[in-house]
XYZ file of C-alpha atoms in Angstrom:
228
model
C 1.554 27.418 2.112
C -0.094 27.518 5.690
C 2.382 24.950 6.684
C 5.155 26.845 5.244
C 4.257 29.879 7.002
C 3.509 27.843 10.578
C 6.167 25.858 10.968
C 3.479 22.873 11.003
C 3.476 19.779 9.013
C 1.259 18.314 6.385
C 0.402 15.006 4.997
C -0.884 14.578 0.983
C -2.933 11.575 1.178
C -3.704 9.725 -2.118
C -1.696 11.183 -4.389
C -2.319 10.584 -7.956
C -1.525 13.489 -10.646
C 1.844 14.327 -11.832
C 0.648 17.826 -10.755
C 0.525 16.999 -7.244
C 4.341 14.938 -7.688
C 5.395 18.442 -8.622
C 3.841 20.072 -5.898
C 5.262 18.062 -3.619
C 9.159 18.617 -5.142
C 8.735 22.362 -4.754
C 7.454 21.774 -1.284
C 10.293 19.961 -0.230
C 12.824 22.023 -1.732
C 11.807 24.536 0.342
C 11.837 22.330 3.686
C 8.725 22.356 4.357
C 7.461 19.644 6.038
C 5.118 18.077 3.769
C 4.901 14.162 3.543
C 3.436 12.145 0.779
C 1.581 8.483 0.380
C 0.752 6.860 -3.089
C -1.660 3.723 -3.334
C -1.110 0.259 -4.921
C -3.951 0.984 -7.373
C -2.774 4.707 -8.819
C 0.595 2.892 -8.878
C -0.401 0.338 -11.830
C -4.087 1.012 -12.903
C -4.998 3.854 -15.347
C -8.246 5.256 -17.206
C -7.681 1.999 -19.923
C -9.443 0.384 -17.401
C -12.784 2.875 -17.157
C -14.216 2.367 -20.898
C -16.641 -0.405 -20.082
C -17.644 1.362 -16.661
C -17.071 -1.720 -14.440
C -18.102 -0.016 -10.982
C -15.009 -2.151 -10.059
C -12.935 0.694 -10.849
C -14.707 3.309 -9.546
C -12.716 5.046 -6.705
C -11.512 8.417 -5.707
C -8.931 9.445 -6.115
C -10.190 8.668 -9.960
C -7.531 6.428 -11.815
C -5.193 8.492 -13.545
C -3.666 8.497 -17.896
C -0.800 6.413 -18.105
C 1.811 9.734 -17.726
C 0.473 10.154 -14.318
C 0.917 6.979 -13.157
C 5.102 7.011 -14.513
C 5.352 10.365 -12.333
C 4.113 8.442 -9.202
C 6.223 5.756 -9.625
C 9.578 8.016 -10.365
C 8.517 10.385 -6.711
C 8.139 6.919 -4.940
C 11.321 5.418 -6.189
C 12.760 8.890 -5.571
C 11.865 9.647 -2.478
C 9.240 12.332 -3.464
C 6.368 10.611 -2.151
C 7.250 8.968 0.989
C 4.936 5.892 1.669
C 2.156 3.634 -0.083
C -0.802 3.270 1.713
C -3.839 1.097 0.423
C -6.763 3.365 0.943
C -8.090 -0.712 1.402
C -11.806 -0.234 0.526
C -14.233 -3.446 0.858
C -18.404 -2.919 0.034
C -21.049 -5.018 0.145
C -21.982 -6.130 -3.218
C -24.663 -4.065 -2.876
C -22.896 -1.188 -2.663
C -20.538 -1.890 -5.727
C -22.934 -3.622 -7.998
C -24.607 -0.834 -9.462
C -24.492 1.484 -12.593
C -20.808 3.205 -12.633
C -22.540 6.480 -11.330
C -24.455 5.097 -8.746
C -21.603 2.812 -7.271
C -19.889 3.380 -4.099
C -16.172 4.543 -4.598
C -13.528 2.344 -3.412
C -11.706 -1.134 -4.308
C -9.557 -3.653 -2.396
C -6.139 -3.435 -1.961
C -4.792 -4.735 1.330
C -3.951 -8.433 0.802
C -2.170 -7.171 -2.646
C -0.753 -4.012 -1.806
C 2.885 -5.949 -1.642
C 2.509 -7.790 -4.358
C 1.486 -4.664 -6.700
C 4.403 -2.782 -5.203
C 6.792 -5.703 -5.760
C 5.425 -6.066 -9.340
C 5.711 -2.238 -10.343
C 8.993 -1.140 -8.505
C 11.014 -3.837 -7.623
C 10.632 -6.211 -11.080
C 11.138 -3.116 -12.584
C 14.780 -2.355 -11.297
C 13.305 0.793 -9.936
C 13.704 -0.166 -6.342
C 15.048 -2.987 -3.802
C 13.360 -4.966 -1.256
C 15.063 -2.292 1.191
C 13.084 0.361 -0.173
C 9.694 -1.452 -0.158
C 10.543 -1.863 3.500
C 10.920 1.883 3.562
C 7.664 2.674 1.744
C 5.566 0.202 3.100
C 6.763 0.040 6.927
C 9.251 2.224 8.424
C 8.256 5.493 6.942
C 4.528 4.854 7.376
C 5.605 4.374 10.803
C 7.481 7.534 11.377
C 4.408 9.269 9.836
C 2.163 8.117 12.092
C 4.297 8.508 15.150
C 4.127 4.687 15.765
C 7.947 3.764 15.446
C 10.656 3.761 18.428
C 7.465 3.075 20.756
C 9.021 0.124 23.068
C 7.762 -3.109 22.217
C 4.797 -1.931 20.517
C 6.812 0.006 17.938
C 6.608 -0.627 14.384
C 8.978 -0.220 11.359
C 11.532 -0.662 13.640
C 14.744 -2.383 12.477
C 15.529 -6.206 12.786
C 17.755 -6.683 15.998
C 18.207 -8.225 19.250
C 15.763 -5.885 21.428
C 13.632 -5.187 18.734
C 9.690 -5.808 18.672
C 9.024 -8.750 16.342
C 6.937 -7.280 14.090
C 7.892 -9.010 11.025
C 6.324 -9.740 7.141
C 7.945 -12.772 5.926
C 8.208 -12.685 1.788
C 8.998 -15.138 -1.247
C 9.937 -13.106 -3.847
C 10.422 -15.455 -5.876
C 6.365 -16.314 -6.017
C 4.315 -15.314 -8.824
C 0.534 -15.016 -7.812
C -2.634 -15.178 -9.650
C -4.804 -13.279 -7.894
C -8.578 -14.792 -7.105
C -10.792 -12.747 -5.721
C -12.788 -15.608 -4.105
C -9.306 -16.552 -2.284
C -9.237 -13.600 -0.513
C -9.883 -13.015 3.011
C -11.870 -10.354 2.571
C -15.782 -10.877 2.877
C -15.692 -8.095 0.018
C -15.299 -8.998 -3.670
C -14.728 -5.815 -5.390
C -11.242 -6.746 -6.414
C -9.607 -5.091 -9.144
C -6.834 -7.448 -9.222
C -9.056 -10.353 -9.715
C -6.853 -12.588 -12.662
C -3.752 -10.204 -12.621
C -0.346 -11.990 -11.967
C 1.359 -10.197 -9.220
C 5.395 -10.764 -8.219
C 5.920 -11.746 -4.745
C 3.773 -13.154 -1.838
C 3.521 -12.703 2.054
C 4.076 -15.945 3.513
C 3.999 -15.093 7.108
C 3.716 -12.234 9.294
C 4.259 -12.129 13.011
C 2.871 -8.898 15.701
C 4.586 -8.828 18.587
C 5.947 -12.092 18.313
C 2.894 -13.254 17.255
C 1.840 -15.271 14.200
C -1.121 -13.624 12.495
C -0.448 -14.811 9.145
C 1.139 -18.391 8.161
C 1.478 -19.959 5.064
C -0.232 -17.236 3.620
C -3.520 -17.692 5.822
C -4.933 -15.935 8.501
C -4.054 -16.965 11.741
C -7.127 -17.585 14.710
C -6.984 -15.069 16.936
C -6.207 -16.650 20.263
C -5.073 -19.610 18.638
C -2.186 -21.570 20.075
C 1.107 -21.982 17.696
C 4.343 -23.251 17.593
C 7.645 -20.861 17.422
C 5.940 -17.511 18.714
C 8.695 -15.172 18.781
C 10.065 -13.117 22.097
């Protein structure tokens, strides 16, 4: 309401209840300028998960019943909520490896983020690879005011002129996800023996490889076919 009344615009981090989906329809039926992000986890994880109290799972936003997790998927595919964003979380085992009410909230979700998007929405039929660019780069970019900067702009369309910021994906790969793979120094993966569709192979800032074959690049490190 404040932002109706202002003129000013809000973001709805995390959102995870079919409440807030409808919240967020009303909003923008009205025009007010309210954008939304959804994570990877409240996208395909639900309370099933929380009966043997595997601190694992413990994050907040909570994880949501099964008819809250359909509602998020429908507003992303629908253009409801606007972006997914990982909330990416990583603790020290010491932080995580505690009773459930004594853990610290949070779970990983960077290096699978694509992959759990890829696996709900797009083997589902419910979007395309165009619209995970959408979700996952050029509207995050227009929400943070990052796109149409010059050559550090992201989200940015691929063309002549155009900052090489680039993800290269198979999405033909199914993945098996190990948490002792990961690049993380964290291991408080929730995905840890899920099979996720799709897989970053490369991905390039700037021109820049920082990820090749699906492994971290060396910062400072000298490779061939740098983009400009």
């Amino acid at each position: 309401m404040l932002a109706r009344h202002t003129g000013s615009r809000v973001h709805v981090a995390h959102a995870s209840t079919a409440g807030t989906v409808e919240v967020l329809r009303w909003a923008k039926s009205l025009g007010i300028q309210v954008t939304a992000e959804v994570t990877p986890h409240h996208l395909l994880l639900t309370t099933d998960l929380l009966g043997g109290y595997d601190p694992t799972f413990k994050v907040n936003p909570p994880l949501r019943p099964a008819e809250d997790v359909e509602a998020l998927r429908d507003a992303l595919a629908d253009g409801t909520i606007d972006a997914v964003a990982t909330d990416h979380a990583p603790h020290a085992r010491h932080d995580k490896e505690h009773a459930f009410v004594d853990a610290a909230f949070g779970m990983l979700g960077l290096e699978t983020a694509l992959g759990v998007v890829a696996t709900v929405m797009v083997s589902s039929g419910r979007m395309g690879w165009g619209d995970v660019a959408r979700v996952m780069s050029t509207r995050p970019a227009e929400i943070a005011g990052l796109a149409g900067r010059g050559n550090q702009g992201h989200g940015r369309p691929v063309a002549v002129g155009e900052p090489a910021n680039l993800t290269l994906v198979d999405p033909a790969a199914s993945v098996v996800v190990d948490r002792d793979d990961s690049a993380s120094l964290s291991r408080n993966n929730p995905w840890h023996g899920r099979t996720l569709t799709a897989a970053v192979r490369a991905t390039f800032l700037r021109g820049t490889p920082t990820v090749l074959d699906g492994q971290l690049v060396e910062i400072g490190a000298t490779t061939e076919g740098s983009l400009t």
